């Protein structure tokens, strides 16, 4: 998205790519870590296991 539109904001990016998709089905707790990762290339993401 950013490559096609250099004026793309972080909010635009988060709207189209809200976060990673984990193969284990884990649930991401909070969005700040994802935001940091998109903005700086590094971020801490807390995940919770999904049972069932």
Tab-separated table of N, CA and C in Angstrom, residues 5-29:
chain	number	residue	atom	x	y	z
A	5	UNK	N	1.368	4.272	-2.759
A	5	UNK	CA	0.934	5.597	-2.337
A	5	UNK	C	1.886	6.118	-1.261
A	6	UNK	N	2.900	6.858	-1.640
A	6	UNK	CA	3.881	7.342	-0.663
A	6	UNK	C	3.277	8.253	0.406
A	7	UNK	N	2.093	8.812	0.158
A	7	UNK	CA	1.428	9.685	1.130
A	7	UNK	C	0.575	8.902	2.121
A	8	UNK	N	0.639	7.587	2.051
A	8	UNK	CA	-0.124	6.712	2.941
A	8	UNK	C	0.294	6.966	4.397
A	9	UNK	N	-0.700	7.099	5.282
A	9	UNK	CA	-0.407	7.307	6.700
A	9	UNK	C	-0.387	5.970	7.428
A	10	UNK	N	0.105	5.991	8.639
A	10	UNK	CA	0.120	4.781	9.457
A	10	UNK	C	-1.305	4.297	9.720
A	11	UNK	N	-2.241	5.215	9.909
A	11	UNK	CA	-3.642	4.837	10.112
A	11	UNK	C	-4.215	4.152	8.873
A	12	UNK	N	-3.852	4.638	7.679
A	12	UNK	CA	-4.290	3.993	6.435
A	12	UNK	C	-3.759	2.570	6.363
A	13	UNK	N	-2.495	2.403	6.708
A	13	UNK	CA	-1.872	1.084	6.683
A	13	UNK	C	-2.558	0.143	7.668
A	14	UNK	N	-2.844	0.634	8.877
A	14	UNK	CA	-3.496	-0.190	9.901
A	14	UNK	C	-4.915	-0.585	9.481
A	15	UNK	N	-5.565	0.261	8.689
A	15	UNK	CA	-6.918	-0.046	8.224
A	15	UNK	C	-6.909	-1.231	7.261
A	16	UNK	N	-5.905	-1.287	6.394
A	16	UNK	CA	-5.830	-2.343	5.385
A	16	UNK	C	-5.074	-3.578	5.860
A	17	UNK	N	-4.151	-3.392	6.793
A	17	UNK	CA	-3.362	-4.506	7.337
A	17	UNK	C	-3.366	-4.398	8.859
A	18	UNK	N	-4.464	-4.829	9.511
A	18	UNK	CA	-4.592	-4.625	10.953
A	18	UNK	C	-3.588	-5.395	11.797
A	19	UNK	N	-2.955	-6.406	11.246
A	19	UNK	CA	-1.960	-7.151	12.018
A	19	UNK	C	-1.601	-8.454	11.343
A	20	UNK	N	-0.601	-9.121	11.885
A	20	UNK	CA	-0.173	-10.395	11.306
A	20	UNK	C	-1.193	-11.496	11.556
A	21	UNK	N	-1.165	-12.500	10.718
A	21	UNK	CA	-2.032	-13.665	10.853
A	21	UNK	C	-1.148	-14.825	11.289
A	22	UNK	N	-1.335	-15.292	12.515
A	22	UNK	CA	-0.509	-16.369	13.040
A	22	UNK	C	-1.104	-17.722	12.665
A	23	UNK	N	-0.300	-18.681	12.210
A	23	UNK	CA	-0.818	-19.993	11.807
A	23	UNK	C	-1.422	-20.772	12.972
A	24	UNK	N	-1.079	-20.408	14.195
A	24	UNK	CA	-1.617	-21.106	15.366
A	24	UNK	C	-2.976	-20.569	15.781
A	25	UNK	N	-3.421	-19.478	15.168
A	25	UNK	CA	-4.699	-18.885	15.524
A	25	UNK	C	-4.626	-18.022	16.769
A	26	UNK	N	-3.427	-17.605	17.169
A	26	UNK	CA	-3.261	-16.783	18.366
A	26	UNK	C	-3.994	-15.452	18.208
A	27	UNK	N	-4.400	-14.883	19.332
A	27	UNK	CA	-5.118	-13.616	19.347
A	27	UNK	C	-4.161	-12.533	19.841
A	28	UNK	N	-4.048	-11.454	19.093
A	28	UNK	CA	-3.172	-10.345	19.466
A	28	UNK	C	-3.875	-9.490	20.507
A	29	UNK	N	-3.166	-9.172	21.581
A	29	UNK	CA	-3.705	-8.327	22.655
A	29	UNK	C	-3.173	-6.910	22.474
